[in-house]
Amino acid sequence: MTEIFASAPGKFVILGEHAVVYGKPAIALAINRRFHLSVKRDDDFKINNEIVDIRSSPHLRYISSNNDMLPVSVHMDSKIPTGSGLGSSAALSVAFSAAMRALNGKSLDESEIAKEAFEAEYFTQGRGSPMDTSASVHGHGIALNVQNDAADTLWNITKNEHSWDVSRIDVPAMTFVIGYTGTRAATGPLVEKVRKYKDGNRFASDIVDEIGQITLEGMEALKANDVVRLGDLMTKDHKLLSILGVSTNELNKLVNASLPYSYGAKLTGSGGGGSMVVLTDRPEQVCEVMRSHGGFPFVVKTGVEGVKVSSIN
Ligand code: PMV
């Protein structure tokens, strides 16, 4: 019986979170931590050999119903920590979409997988941008909302009144340390907090514009493989995000502790807890200093492949 194997990477946001909600650019980089799964036909829906009610897993249910809704047995093994802002749920949706499409003989075109996985995430969360799912499908790096050469444009995704242009960017192999604070804050209220601040305040709206500008400069730094400039822009971005009110004492503590051993550091994702990221060539020292400040560090590499699919009969 045919068994399909698929894997997809996690991601982090290097520049542009929150501002991306208002149409500004953002950059997400895929990391060398992947979600692996396999699917094969079975008499019941099973996850890791346990019979499950597919309705209790909205991602799987959405993707199954978009394919054939016939039961499958799924084996999952993820190396992406959950609940830490690293796109673990998006990587699950991407890998499952690719595997189910392969099982049903459908197109494995990256843009089709990106759209299906985004819809599955949207169905699950009721909100969100296609940043995580697109980064996981394409790997390497993706930028949202940038003017780019046609050759670099990957796909456009629209949902309700929103439309996102997703472009590819070349990403050198770099080392980052992710620092998880140990607490997770829901994205929705943080996005709402920034929206309220920005709506009533010209200063906050200028900060959002400045984050957009920094992100465009970051694209240039990435292209030039200029880690010094990129790190400096990350640290600036962290300060701007702090002014917008989405950093916390824990995040600031981990950023400040890491700076002497790094090119730059910032919170990543929605903030309010979650994770921060450090660009460094001294990952061991950064990990040590983070641990001594209460963080949970792990080293990640960029410049990795996106979704991969294979099958055995
Ligand atoms: O929840 P995360 O870590 O994937 O990041 C959310 C990023 C925001 O810009 C704050 C929201 C969004 O949907 O883009």
Short mmCIF file of C-alpha atoms and ligand atoms in Angstrom, two decimals:
data_model
loop_
_atom_site.label_atom_id
_atom_site.label_comp_id
_atom_site.label_asym_id
_atom_site.label_seq_id
_atom_site.Cartn_x
_atom_site.Cartn_y
_atom_site.Cartn_z
CA MET A 1 0.00 0.00 0.00
CA THR A 2 1.26 3.47 -0.89
CA GLU A 3 2.73 5.45 1.97
CA ILE A 4 3.60 9.14 1.49
CA PHE A 5 6.29 10.88 3.53
CA ALA A 6 6.39 14.67 3.85
CA SER A 7 8.34 17.15 5.92
CA ALA A 8 8.23 20.93 6.26
CA PRO A 9 10.37 23.41 8.21
CA GLY A 10 9.48 25.80 11.04
CA LYS A 11 10.25 29.50 10.73
CA PHE A 12 10.90 32.69 12.65
CA VAL A 13 10.16 36.30 11.76
CA ILE A 14 13.42 38.18 11.41
CA LEU A 15 11.91 41.62 10.70
CA GLY A 16 8.54 43.25 10.24
CA GLU A 17 6.06 41.53 12.60
CA HIS A 18 3.08 43.65 13.60
CA ALA A 19 3.83 46.25 10.88
CA VAL A 20 2.96 43.53 8.32
CA VAL A 21 -0.64 43.67 9.56
CA TYR A 22 -0.83 47.20 8.04
CA GLY A 23 0.61 46.22 4.67
CA LYS A 24 4.27 46.86 5.54
CA PRO A 25 6.93 44.35 4.51
CA ALA A 26 7.97 41.40 6.69
CA ILE A 27 10.63 38.70 6.33
CA ALA A 28 10.39 35.14 7.67
CA LEU A 29 13.22 32.61 7.53
CA ALA A 30 12.81 28.83 7.50
CA ILE A 31 14.87 26.92 10.09
CA ASN A 32 16.47 23.48 10.30
CA ARG A 33 13.76 22.12 12.60
CA ARG A 34 11.15 20.16 10.68
CA PHE A 35 7.74 18.57 11.07
CA HIS A 36 7.87 15.02 9.62
CA LEU A 37 4.80 12.93 8.87
CA SER A 38 3.63 10.00 6.78
CA VAL A 39 0.12 9.08 5.57
CA LYS A 40 -1.41 5.89 4.24
CA ARG A 41 -4.96 4.66 3.72
CA ASP A 42 -6.59 2.90 6.67
CA ASP A 43 -10.05 1.87 7.93
CA ASP A 44 -10.15 4.71 10.49
CA PHE A 45 -8.44 8.07 10.98
CA LYS A 46 -5.42 7.37 13.18
CA ILE A 47 -2.64 9.56 14.58
CA ASN A 48 0.42 7.64 15.73
CA ASN A 49 -1.64 4.40 15.78
CA GLU A 50 -4.48 5.82 17.93
CA ILE A 51 -7.96 6.09 16.39
CA VAL A 52 -8.95 9.79 16.47
CA ASP A 53 -12.01 11.89 15.75
CA ILE A 54 -10.77 13.99 12.82
CA ARG A 55 -13.13 16.82 13.87
CA SER A 56 -10.99 17.43 16.95
CA SER A 57 -8.05 18.39 14.73
CA PRO A 58 -9.25 21.32 12.59
CA HIS A 59 -6.10 21.48 10.38
CA LEU A 60 -6.35 17.81 9.48
CA ARG A 61 -10.10 17.99 9.04
CA TYR A 62 -9.89 20.99 6.69
CA ILE A 63 -7.19 19.41 4.53
CA SER A 64 -8.86 15.98 4.49
CA SER A 65 -12.19 17.47 3.42
CA ASN A 66 -10.42 19.50 0.75
CA ASN A 67 -9.03 16.23 -0.60
CA ASP A 68 -11.24 13.13 -0.29
CA MET A 69 -12.14 12.79 3.43
CA LEU A 70 -11.25 9.07 3.28
CA PRO A 71 -9.60 7.81 6.49
CA VAL A 72 -5.82 7.77 6.69
CA SER A 73 -3.32 6.73 9.28
CA VAL A 74 -0.90 9.58 10.05
CA HIS A 75 2.45 9.23 11.79
CA MET A 76 3.89 12.49 13.11
CA ASP A 77 7.25 13.44 14.52
CA SER A 78 8.05 17.10 15.04
CA LYS A 79 11.36 18.72 15.97
CA ILE A 80 9.70 22.17 16.16
CA PRO A 81 8.81 23.18 19.73
CA THR A 82 5.09 23.93 19.96
CA GLY A 83 3.70 27.18 21.31
CA SER A 84 6.94 29.11 20.94
CA GLY A 85 6.15 31.14 17.81
CA LEU A 86 8.19 28.96 15.46
CA GLY A 87 5.43 27.93 13.09
CA SER A 88 4.91 24.36 14.27
CA SER A 89 1.21 24.37 13.41
CA ALA A 90 1.88 25.86 9.95
CA ALA A 91 4.54 23.19 9.26
CA LEU A 92 2.02 20.47 10.22
CA SER A 93 -0.55 21.94 7.80
CA VAL A 94 2.04 22.23 5.01
CA ALA A 95 3.37 18.68 5.42
CA PHE A 96 -0.14 17.20 5.69
CA SER A 97 -1.41 19.15 2.69
CA ALA A 98 1.55 17.99 0.57
CA ALA A 99 1.12 14.36 1.69
CA MET A 100 -2.66 14.29 1.09
CA ARG A 101 -2.27 15.93 -2.31
CA ALA A 102 0.34 13.33 -3.26
CA LEU A 103 -1.92 10.51 -2.03
CA ASN A 104 -4.77 11.86 -4.17
CA GLY A 105 -2.61 12.45 -7.26
CA LYS A 106 -3.13 16.24 -7.05
CA SER A 107 -0.68 18.96 -8.07
CA LEU A 108 2.32 19.41 -5.78
CA ASP A 109 2.89 22.91 -7.06
CA GLU A 110 4.24 24.98 -4.13
CA SER A 111 1.63 27.70 -4.62
CA GLU A 112 -1.22 25.15 -4.37
CA ILE A 113 0.19 23.71 -1.15
CA ALA A 114 0.75 27.24 0.23
CA LYS A 115 -2.87 28.19 -0.44
CA GLU A 116 -4.35 25.00 0.99
CA ALA A 117 -2.16 25.11 4.12
CA PHE A 118 -2.97 28.80 4.67
CA GLU A 119 -6.70 28.08 4.40
CA ALA A 120 -6.30 25.25 6.94
CA GLU A 121 -4.55 27.61 9.38
CA TYR A 122 -7.15 30.31 8.81
CA PHE A 123 -9.93 27.77 9.38
CA THR A 124 -8.26 26.75 12.65
CA GLN A 125 -7.38 30.21 14.00
CA GLY A 126 -9.97 32.42 12.29
CA ARG A 127 -7.25 34.95 11.42
CA GLY A 128 -3.63 35.36 10.39
CA SER A 129 -1.41 36.06 7.43
CA PRO A 130 0.15 33.48 5.06
CA MET A 131 3.64 34.26 6.44
CA ASP A 132 4.21 31.02 8.39
CA THR A 133 2.71 28.65 5.82
CA SER A 134 4.49 30.31 2.87
CA ALA A 135 7.87 30.19 4.65
CA SER A 136 7.32 26.53 5.47
CA VAL A 137 6.37 25.62 1.88
CA HIS A 138 9.17 27.50 0.16
CA GLY A 139 11.92 27.20 2.78
CA HIS A 140 14.92 29.61 2.62
CA GLY A 141 13.26 32.99 3.16
CA ILE A 142 10.13 34.78 2.10
CA ALA A 143 9.12 38.41 2.13
CA LEU A 144 5.57 39.73 2.29
CA ASN A 145 4.39 43.02 0.84
CA VAL A 146 7.55 44.04 -1.03
CA GLN A 147 7.87 45.37 -4.54
CA ASN A 148 9.97 42.81 -6.34
CA ASP A 149 11.07 41.53 -9.74
CA ALA A 150 8.49 39.20 -11.30
CA ALA A 151 11.12 36.44 -11.12
CA ASP A 152 11.15 36.65 -7.33
CA THR A 153 7.37 36.65 -6.88
CA LEU A 154 6.18 33.28 -5.58
CA TRP A 155 2.41 33.68 -5.20
CA ASN A 156 -0.37 35.96 -4.16
CA ILE A 157 -2.86 34.92 -1.51
CA THR A 158 -6.15 36.71 -0.93
CA LYS A 159 -8.60 36.22 1.89
CA ASN A 160 -11.67 38.37 2.47
CA GLU A 161 -10.50 41.97 1.94
CA HIS A 162 -6.79 41.10 2.40
CA SER A 163 -4.23 40.33 -0.27
CA TRP A 164 -0.59 39.32 0.24
CA ASP A 165 2.22 39.16 -2.34
CA VAL A 166 4.76 36.57 -1.31
CA SER A 167 8.31 36.79 -2.72
CA ARG A 168 11.35 34.59 -2.40
CA ILE A 169 14.61 35.87 -0.97
CA ASP A 170 18.02 34.26 -0.98
CA VAL A 171 19.14 33.47 2.53
CA PRO A 172 22.73 32.67 3.39
CA ALA A 173 23.36 29.88 5.90
CA MET A 174 23.46 31.79 9.20
CA THR A 175 23.37 30.74 12.86
CA PHE A 176 20.74 32.10 15.20
CA VAL A 177 19.83 31.28 18.77
CA ILE A 178 16.15 31.23 19.61
CA GLY A 179 15.37 32.06 23.23
CA TYR A 180 12.00 30.85 24.46
CA THR A 181 10.77 32.75 27.53
CA GLY A 182 8.69 29.80 28.75
CA THR A 183 5.44 31.74 28.47
CA ARG A 184 3.20 32.03 25.45
CA ALA A 185 0.85 34.92 24.77
CA ALA A 186 -1.98 34.66 22.24
CA THR A 187 -1.29 36.61 19.04
CA GLY A 188 -4.79 38.13 18.64
CA PRO A 189 -4.85 40.43 21.71
CA LEU A 190 -1.32 41.69 20.94
CA VAL A 191 -2.28 42.58 17.37
CA GLU A 192 -5.35 44.33 18.82
CA LYS A 193 -3.23 46.24 21.34
CA VAL A 194 -0.98 47.60 18.57
CA ARG A 195 -4.00 48.45 16.41
CA LYS A 196 -5.59 50.52 19.22
CA TYR A 197 -2.32 52.34 19.92
CA LYS A 198 -1.71 53.04 16.24
CA ASP A 199 -5.26 54.19 15.50
CA GLY A 200 -5.28 56.87 18.16
CA ASN A 201 -1.68 57.99 17.94
CA ARG A 202 0.41 59.54 15.17
CA PHE A 203 3.64 58.61 16.97
CA ALA A 204 2.72 54.89 17.00
CA SER A 205 1.81 55.04 13.35
CA ASP A 206 5.25 56.57 12.57
CA ILE A 207 6.86 53.67 14.48
CA VAL A 208 5.01 51.19 12.27
CA ASP A 209 6.30 53.05 9.17
CA GLU A 210 9.84 52.93 10.58
CA ILE A 211 9.59 49.16 11.11
CA GLY A 212 8.60 48.88 7.44
CA GLN A 213 11.66 50.90 6.43
CA ILE A 214 13.98 48.80 8.61
CA THR A 215 12.61 45.64 7.03
CA LEU A 216 13.41 46.89 3.52
CA GLU A 217 16.96 47.70 4.67
CA GLY A 218 17.12 44.21 6.16
CA MET A 219 16.36 42.71 2.75
CA GLU A 220 19.38 44.53 1.34
CA ALA A 221 21.56 43.34 4.24
CA LEU A 222 20.41 39.75 3.67
CA LYS A 223 21.17 39.96 -0.04
CA ALA A 224 24.65 41.30 0.75
CA ASN A 225 25.16 38.70 3.52
CA ASP A 226 26.00 41.63 5.81
CA VAL A 227 25.44 40.17 9.29
CA VAL A 228 26.67 43.30 11.08
CA ARG A 229 24.06 45.50 9.40
CA LEU A 230 21.35 42.85 9.71
CA GLY A 231 22.01 42.41 13.44
CA ASP A 232 21.94 46.15 13.99
CA LEU A 233 18.56 46.37 12.21
CA MET A 234 17.19 43.51 14.33
CA THR A 235 18.14 45.33 17.55
CA LYS A 236 16.57 48.57 16.25
CA ASP A 237 13.41 46.65 15.36
CA HIS A 238 13.25 45.26 18.90
CA LYS A 239 13.36 48.78 20.33
CA LEU A 240 10.54 49.89 18.03
CA LEU A 241 8.45 46.82 18.92
CA SER A 242 9.06 47.62 22.63
CA ILE A 243 7.72 51.14 22.06
CA LEU A 244 4.62 49.58 20.48
CA GLY A 245 4.14 47.72 23.78
CA VAL A 246 4.62 44.10 22.70
CA SER A 247 7.87 43.30 24.51
CA THR A 248 8.05 42.10 28.11
CA ASN A 249 10.64 42.25 30.91
CA GLU A 250 11.62 38.63 30.16
CA LEU A 251 12.12 39.34 26.45
CA ASN A 252 14.11 42.52 27.18
CA LYS A 253 16.24 40.66 29.71
CA LEU A 254 17.14 37.95 27.16
CA VAL A 255 17.81 40.52 24.41
CA ASN A 256 20.07 42.65 26.63
CA ALA A 257 21.94 39.63 28.00
CA SER A 258 22.63 38.34 24.47
CA LEU A 259 23.77 41.58 22.86
CA PRO A 260 27.42 41.48 24.06
CA TYR A 261 27.85 38.12 22.26
CA SER A 262 25.88 38.85 19.10
CA TYR A 263 25.31 40.99 16.01
CA GLY A 264 21.78 41.77 17.15
CA ALA A 265 18.73 40.44 18.97
CA LYS A 266 14.98 40.98 19.02
CA LEU A 267 11.68 39.44 19.99
CA THR A 268 10.18 37.33 17.21
CA GLY A 269 6.52 36.88 16.35
CA SER A 270 3.75 38.52 18.29
CA GLY A 271 5.69 39.15 21.56
CA GLY A 272 4.05 39.40 24.99
CA GLY A 273 6.14 36.32 25.88
CA GLY A 274 6.98 33.63 23.32
CA SER A 275 10.46 33.80 21.82
CA MET A 276 13.28 36.12 20.87
CA VAL A 277 16.04 35.55 18.32
CA VAL A 278 19.76 36.34 18.28
CA LEU A 279 22.10 36.55 15.27
CA THR A 280 25.48 35.38 16.47
CA ASP A 281 28.69 33.55 15.68
CA ARG A 282 29.04 32.62 19.36
CA PRO A 283 25.96 30.41 19.84
CA GLU A 284 27.34 28.50 22.85
CA GLN A 285 28.00 31.68 24.81
CA VAL A 286 24.59 33.07 23.91
CA CYS A 287 22.92 29.83 25.05
CA GLU A 288 24.79 29.95 28.34
CA VAL A 289 23.95 33.57 29.09
CA MET A 290 20.31 32.96 28.15
CA ARG A 291 20.01 29.99 30.49
CA SER A 292 21.46 32.07 33.32
CA HIS A 293 18.73 34.66 32.63
CA GLY A 294 15.87 32.14 32.75
CA GLY A 295 15.50 31.53 28.99
CA PHE A 296 15.25 28.24 27.07
CA PRO A 297 17.71 28.52 24.17
CA PHE A 298 18.26 26.42 21.09
CA VAL A 299 20.47 26.95 18.07
CA VAL A 300 18.95 27.09 14.57
CA LYS A 301 20.39 27.40 11.08
CA THR A 302 18.84 29.12 8.07
CA GLY A 303 19.12 28.50 4.33
CA VAL A 304 17.05 25.30 4.48
CA GLU A 305 14.75 23.55 1.99
CA GLY A 306 10.98 23.92 2.08
CA VAL A 307 8.39 21.14 1.92
CA LYS A 308 9.63 17.72 0.72
CA VAL A 309 7.52 14.75 -0.36
CA SER A 310 8.40 11.13 -1.23
CA SER A 311 6.50 7.88 -1.43
CA ILE A 312 6.97 4.12 -1.19
CA ASN A 313 4.62 1.50 -2.64
O1 PMV B 1 2.10 34.40 16.02
P1 PMV B 1 3.40 34.44 15.27
O2 PMV B 1 4.57 34.23 16.09
O3 PMV B 1 3.40 33.60 14.02
O4 PMV B 1 3.58 35.97 14.74
C1 PMV B 1 2.54 36.81 14.47
C2 PMV B 1 3.04 37.92 13.60
C3 PMV B 1 2.15 39.16 13.62
O5 PMV B 1 2.71 40.07 12.69
C4 PMV B 1 2.16 39.81 14.99
C5 PMV B 1 0.70 38.85 13.24
C6 PMV B 1 0.50 38.39 11.80
O6 PMV B 1 -0.53 37.72 11.56
O7 PMV B 1 1.30 38.69 10.90
#
